Structures are given as C-alpha cells and as structure tokens.
Short mmCIF file of C-alpha atoms in Angstrom, two decimals:
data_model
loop_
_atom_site.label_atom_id
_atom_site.label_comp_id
_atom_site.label_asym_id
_atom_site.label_seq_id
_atom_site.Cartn_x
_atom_site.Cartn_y
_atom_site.Cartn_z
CA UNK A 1 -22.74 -11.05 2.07
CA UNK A 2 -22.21 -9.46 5.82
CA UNK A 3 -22.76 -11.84 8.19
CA UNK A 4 -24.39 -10.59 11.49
CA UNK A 5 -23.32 -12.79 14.88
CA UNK A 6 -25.99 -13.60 17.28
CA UNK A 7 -25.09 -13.24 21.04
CA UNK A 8 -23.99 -16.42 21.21
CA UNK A 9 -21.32 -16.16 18.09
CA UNK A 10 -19.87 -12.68 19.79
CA UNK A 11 -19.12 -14.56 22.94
CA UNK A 12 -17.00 -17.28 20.94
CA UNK A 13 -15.61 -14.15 19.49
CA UNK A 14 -14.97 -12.32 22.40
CA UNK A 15 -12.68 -15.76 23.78
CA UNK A 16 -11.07 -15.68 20.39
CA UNK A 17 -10.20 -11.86 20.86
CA UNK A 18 -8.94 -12.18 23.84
CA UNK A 19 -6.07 -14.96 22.83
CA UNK A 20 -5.50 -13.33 19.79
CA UNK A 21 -4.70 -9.58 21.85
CA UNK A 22 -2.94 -11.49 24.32
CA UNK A 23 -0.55 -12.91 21.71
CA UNK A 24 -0.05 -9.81 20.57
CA UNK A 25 0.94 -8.19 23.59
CA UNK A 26 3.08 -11.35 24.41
CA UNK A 27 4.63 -11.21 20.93
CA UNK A 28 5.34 -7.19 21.58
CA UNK A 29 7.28 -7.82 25.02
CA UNK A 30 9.79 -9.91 23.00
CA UNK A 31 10.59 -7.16 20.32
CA UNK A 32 14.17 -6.36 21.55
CA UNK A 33 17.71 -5.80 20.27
CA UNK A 34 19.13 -9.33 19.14
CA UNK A 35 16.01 -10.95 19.02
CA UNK A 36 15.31 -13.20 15.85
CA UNK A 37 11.77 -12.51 14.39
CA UNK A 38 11.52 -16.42 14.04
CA UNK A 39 12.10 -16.56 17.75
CA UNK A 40 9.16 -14.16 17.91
CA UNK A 41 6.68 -16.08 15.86
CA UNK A 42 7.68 -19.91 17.07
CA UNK A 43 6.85 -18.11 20.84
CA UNK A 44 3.54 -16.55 19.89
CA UNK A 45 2.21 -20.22 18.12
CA UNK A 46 3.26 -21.62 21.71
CA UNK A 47 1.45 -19.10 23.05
CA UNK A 48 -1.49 -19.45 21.31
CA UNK A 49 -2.19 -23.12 21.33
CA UNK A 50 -1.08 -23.32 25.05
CA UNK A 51 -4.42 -20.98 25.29
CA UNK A 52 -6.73 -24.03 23.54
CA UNK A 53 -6.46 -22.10 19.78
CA UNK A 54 -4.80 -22.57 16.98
CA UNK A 55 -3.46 -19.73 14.70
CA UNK A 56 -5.05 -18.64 12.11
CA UNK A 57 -2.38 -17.25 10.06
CA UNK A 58 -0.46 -21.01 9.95
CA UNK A 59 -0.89 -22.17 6.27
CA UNK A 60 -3.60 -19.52 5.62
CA UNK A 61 -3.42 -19.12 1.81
CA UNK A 62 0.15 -21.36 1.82
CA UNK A 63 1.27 -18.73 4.73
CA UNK A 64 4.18 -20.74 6.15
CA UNK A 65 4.37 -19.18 9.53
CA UNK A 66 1.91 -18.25 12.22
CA UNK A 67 2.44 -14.17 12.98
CA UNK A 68 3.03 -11.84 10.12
CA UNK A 69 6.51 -9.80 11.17
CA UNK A 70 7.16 -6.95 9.56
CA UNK A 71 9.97 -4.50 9.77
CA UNK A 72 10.67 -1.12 8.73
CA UNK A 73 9.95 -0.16 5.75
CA UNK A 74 8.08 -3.90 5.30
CA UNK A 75 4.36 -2.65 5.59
CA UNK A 76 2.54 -5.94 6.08
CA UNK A 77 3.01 -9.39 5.76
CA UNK A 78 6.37 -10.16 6.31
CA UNK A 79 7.74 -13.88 6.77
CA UNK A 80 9.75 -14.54 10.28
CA UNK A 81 12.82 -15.86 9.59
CA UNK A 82 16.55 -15.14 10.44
CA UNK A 83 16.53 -11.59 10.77
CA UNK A 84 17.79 -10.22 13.96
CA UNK A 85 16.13 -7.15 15.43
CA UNK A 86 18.40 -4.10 15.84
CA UNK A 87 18.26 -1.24 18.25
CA UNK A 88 16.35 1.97 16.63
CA UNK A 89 13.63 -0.91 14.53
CA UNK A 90 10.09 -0.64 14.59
CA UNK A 91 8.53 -4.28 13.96
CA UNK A 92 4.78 -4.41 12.95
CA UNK A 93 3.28 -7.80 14.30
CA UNK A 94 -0.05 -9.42 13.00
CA UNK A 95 -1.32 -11.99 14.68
CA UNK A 96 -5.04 -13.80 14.29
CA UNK A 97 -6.12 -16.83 16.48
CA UNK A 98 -9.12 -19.58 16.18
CA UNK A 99 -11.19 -21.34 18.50
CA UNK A 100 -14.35 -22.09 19.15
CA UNK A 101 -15.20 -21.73 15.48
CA UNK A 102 -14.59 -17.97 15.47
CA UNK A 103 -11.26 -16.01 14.48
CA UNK A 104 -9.68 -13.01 16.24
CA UNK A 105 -7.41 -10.81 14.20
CA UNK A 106 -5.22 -7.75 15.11
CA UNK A 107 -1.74 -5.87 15.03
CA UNK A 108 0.43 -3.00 16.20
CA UNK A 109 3.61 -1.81 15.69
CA UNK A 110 6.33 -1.97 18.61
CA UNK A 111 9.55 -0.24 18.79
CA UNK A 112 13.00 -2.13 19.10
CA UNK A 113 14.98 -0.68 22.07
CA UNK A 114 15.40 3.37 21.20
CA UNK A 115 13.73 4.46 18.35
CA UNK A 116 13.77 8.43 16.65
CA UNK A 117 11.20 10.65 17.48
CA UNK A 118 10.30 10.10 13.57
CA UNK A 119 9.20 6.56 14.33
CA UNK A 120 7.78 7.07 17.29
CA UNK A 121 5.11 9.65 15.71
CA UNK A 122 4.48 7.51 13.08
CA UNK A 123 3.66 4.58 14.96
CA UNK A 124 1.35 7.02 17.27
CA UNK A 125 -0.46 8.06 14.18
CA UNK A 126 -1.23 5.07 12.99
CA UNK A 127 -2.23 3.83 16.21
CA UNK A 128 -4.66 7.05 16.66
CA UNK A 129 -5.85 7.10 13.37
CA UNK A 130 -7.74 3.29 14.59
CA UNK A 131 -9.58 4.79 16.85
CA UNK A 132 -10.34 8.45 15.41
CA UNK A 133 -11.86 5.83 12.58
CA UNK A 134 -13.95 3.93 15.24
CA UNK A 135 -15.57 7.11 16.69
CA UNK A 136 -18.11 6.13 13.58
CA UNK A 137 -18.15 2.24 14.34
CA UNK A 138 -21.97 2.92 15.25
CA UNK A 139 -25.31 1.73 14.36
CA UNK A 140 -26.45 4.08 11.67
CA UNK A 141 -22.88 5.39 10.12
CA UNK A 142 -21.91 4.17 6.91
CA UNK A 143 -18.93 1.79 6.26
CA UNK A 144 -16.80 4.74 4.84
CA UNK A 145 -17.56 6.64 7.29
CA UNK A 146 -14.87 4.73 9.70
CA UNK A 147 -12.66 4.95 5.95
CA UNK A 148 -12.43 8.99 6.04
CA UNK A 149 -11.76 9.26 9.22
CA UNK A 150 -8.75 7.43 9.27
CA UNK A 151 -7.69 9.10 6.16
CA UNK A 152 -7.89 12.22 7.16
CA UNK A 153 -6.48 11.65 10.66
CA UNK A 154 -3.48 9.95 8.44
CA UNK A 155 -2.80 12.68 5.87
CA UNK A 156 -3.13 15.68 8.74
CA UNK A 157 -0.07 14.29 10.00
CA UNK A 158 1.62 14.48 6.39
CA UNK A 159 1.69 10.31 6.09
CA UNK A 160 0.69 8.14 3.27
CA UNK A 161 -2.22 5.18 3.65
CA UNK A 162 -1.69 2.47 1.96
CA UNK A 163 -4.46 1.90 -1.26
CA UNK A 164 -3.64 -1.71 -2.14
CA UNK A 165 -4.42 -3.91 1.20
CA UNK A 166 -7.74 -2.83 3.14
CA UNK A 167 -9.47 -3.69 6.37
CA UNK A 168 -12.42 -6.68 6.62
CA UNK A 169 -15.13 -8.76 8.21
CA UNK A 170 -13.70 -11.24 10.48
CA UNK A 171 -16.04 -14.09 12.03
CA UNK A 172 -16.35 -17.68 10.83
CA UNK A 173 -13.63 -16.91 8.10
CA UNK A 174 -10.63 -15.03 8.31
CA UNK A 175 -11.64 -12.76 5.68
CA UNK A 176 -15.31 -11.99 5.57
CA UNK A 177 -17.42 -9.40 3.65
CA UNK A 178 -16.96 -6.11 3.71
CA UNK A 179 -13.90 -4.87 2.82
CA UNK A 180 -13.07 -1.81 4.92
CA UNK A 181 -10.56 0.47 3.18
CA UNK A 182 -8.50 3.21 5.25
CA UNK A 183 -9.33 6.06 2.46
CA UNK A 184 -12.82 6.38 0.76
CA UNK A 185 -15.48 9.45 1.15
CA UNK A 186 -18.44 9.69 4.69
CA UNK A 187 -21.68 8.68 3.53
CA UNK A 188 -20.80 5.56 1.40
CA UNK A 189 -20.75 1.84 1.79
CA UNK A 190 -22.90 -0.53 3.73
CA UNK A 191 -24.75 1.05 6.56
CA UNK A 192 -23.96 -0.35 9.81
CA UNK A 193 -25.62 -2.50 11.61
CA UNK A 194 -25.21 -4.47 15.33
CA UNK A 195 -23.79 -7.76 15.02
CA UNK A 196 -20.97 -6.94 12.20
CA UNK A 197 -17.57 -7.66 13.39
CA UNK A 198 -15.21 -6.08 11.39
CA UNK A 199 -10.97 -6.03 11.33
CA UNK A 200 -10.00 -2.33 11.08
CA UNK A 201 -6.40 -1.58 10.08
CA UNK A 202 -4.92 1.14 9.21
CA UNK A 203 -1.75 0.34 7.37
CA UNK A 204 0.40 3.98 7.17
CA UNK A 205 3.35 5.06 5.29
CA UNK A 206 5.62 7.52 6.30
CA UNK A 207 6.50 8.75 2.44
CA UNK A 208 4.16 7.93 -0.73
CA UNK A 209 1.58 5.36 -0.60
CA UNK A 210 3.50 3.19 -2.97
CA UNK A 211 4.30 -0.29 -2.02
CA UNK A 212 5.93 -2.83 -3.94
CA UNK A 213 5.47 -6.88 -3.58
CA UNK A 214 8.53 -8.80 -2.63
CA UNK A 215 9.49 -12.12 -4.50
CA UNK A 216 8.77 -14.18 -1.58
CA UNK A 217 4.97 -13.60 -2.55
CA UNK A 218 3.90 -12.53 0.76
CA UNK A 219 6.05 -9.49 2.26
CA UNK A 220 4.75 -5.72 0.89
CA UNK A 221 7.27 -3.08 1.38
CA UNK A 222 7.02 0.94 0.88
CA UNK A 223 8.08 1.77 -2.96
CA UNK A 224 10.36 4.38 -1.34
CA UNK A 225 11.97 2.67 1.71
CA UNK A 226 10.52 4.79 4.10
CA UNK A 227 8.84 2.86 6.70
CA UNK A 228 5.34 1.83 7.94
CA UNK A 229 3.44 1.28 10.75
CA UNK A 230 0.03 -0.92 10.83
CA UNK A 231 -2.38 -1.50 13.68
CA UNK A 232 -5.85 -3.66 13.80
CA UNK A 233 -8.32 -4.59 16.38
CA UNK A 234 -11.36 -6.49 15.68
CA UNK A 235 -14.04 -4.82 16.45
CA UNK A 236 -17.97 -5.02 17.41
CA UNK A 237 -20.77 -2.66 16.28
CA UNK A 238 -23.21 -2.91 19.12
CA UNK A 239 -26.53 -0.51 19.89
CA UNK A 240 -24.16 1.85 21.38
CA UNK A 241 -20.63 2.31 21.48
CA UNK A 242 -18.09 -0.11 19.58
CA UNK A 243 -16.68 -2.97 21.32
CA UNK A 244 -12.92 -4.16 20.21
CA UNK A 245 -12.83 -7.55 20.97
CA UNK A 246 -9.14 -7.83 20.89
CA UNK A 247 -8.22 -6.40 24.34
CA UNK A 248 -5.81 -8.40 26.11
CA UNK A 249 -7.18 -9.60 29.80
CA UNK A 250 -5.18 -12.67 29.98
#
C-alpha cells in the first residue's frame, strides 16, 4: 500500500532530507587519495547524530555500518572497512538518516582525486539520467513513466541499468511501497499522486547489466568488472513540480 504524507509528515521529511543530503555532501568532501572508506562512514554517523538523527542504514537488515561505500566496479551496497581510496577511484556513497519519525535516503557517486574522462561521463550520466526521470515526477504520470525515462537516458549513452535492485517509497519505513525500477515501459504502474515520497535511483553500469553478489551478503558488484555509478534523492510529488527533499542547506 502507498502511503500519502499529510503536510505535516512532509515537513518531518523535509528535516530528515536535509541531514540526510548534508551527510552526503559531508561524506563526498572526504573522498580523497589515502582516505579509508571506514574513516568515511565512522565521520558521516558523527555527522549525522551531531544533527539530532540517527542513521538509518546502522543495523538495517543486520547492516553493520551506517553509509553504504561502494567502489568501482562495486555497484551498491558496499561495507566500509579497510580499503584505502586511490587516486583515479570513483566511490558511490549511500547514506539515509531518521528523525522525527521520518527517513531521508539518497546517494551519488564522487570521484577520488583525477579520474578518466570514462568515469567522469559515467558518473554524469547517471547523475542526469535522475533527473531526466523526474521531469515525469508529476501528478497525473504513471510510476513507469519516471522508469523509461531513465532507461532511455541510460542506454543513449551506451550504459547498462542495473535489473536486480530498484528505486522505492521512503517515509515511515525505509523501504515503503512502490518499488520504482530504472527500466520498465510509459504508461504503467501506479498513477501518481501528491503526497508520495519516493527514493529514485538510478544504479548504472558502464558494461552489461550483470551484477554478481559478494560473499559478504551485502556488497553487489558488475559481473564484468566494469564499474558503476548510482545516485538517489528522495523526492516529493506535489500539485506541480517535484520537490527532492534531499538538498543539502545545512
């Protein structure tokens, strides 16, 4: 069931959004050369509870850390740990915070010192392909609408989406109803409707689409070993244009 906030839920959202983009961009201005992504997520918990919240990701599902770090060819969900960052990286943070009852959830991919060209435009796609997809985010347009956008903003540029691991309501819960894949056909799905908050992220591969689960249970990496990029805002549908709710103003 699609839960629809009243004014009063989308301005505990709107707090939530706010900490949970400013953790982000927090957790981006530490991606540099030498840099341990444990350092990175132990800084943006710190972060985030020094703002009154709590993050959401911290023993989500038995998730043992509080920011999802992934690197390179990791598409989503990788565990911060030991691994130093090295010059030429691109590091995909995700990073959700709770307070006030209400979650925030996004995620962008940053580049480690100087990156190729390659990564760069993938990372720009990816990026781009959020917001060609929220063009539709409107009273009226159908759920899949937002889905074939992004696809086809994705495979113009010759890049992969990933099939396995979708977009999703975000509110009260982490994960709320509907699921929002990055592929699907315009004129499908659940129409929508003011009030929804959904968590739209592309997640983009720069071969095949074909990922592969690591042991560790968590961490999803490209079949190929070409890399990803991933990026997620949460995101409003109002009477008019969409609001994302996770734009940094602290």
């Amino acid at each position: 069931m699609i839960t629809l906030k009243s004014s009063h839920e989308i301005e505990l959202m709107r707090q939530a959004g706010k900490i949970t983009a400013a953790a982000r961009a927090f957790a981006g201005e530490m991606v540099r050369p030498g840099v341990t992504t444990q350092e990175i997520d132990s800084a943006v918990e710190h972060f985030i509870r020094k703002q009154g919240a709590v993050p959401s990701f911290l023993h989500y599902n038995g998730y043992p850390a509080s920011a999802c770090i992934s690197v390179n060819d990791e598409i989503i969900h990788g565990i911060p740990g030991k691994r130093v960052l090295q010059d030429g990286d691109i590091v995909s943070i995700d990073v959700g915070a709770y307070i006030g009852g209400f979650h925030g959830d996004c995620a962008a991919t940053f580049a480690c010192g100087q990156i190729s060209p390659e990564a760069q435009d993938l990372i720009d796609v990816t990026r781009q392909s959020f917001f060609e997809g929220i063009k539709f985010a409107k009273e009226g347009h159908r759920l899949f609408d937002i889905s074939a956008a992004i696809q086809t903003y994705v495979e113009s540029h010759g890049y992969s989406i990933v099939r396995e691991y979708v977009g999703h309501g975000v509110g009260a819960q982490m994960h709320e109803s509907p699921e929002i894949p990055n592929y699907g056909h315009p004129g499908r799905g659940p129409r929508l409707l003011r009030g929804m908050t959904l968590a739209i992220e592309p997640m983009v591969n720069a071969g095949t689409a074909a990922i592969k689960q690591m042991p560790d249970g968590w961490t999803v990496r490209t079949l190929d070993g070409k890399w990803a990029a991933h990026y997620e805002n949460t995101v409003l549908i109002t009477d008019g244009e969409p609001e994302i709710l996770t734009v940094p103003v602290i």
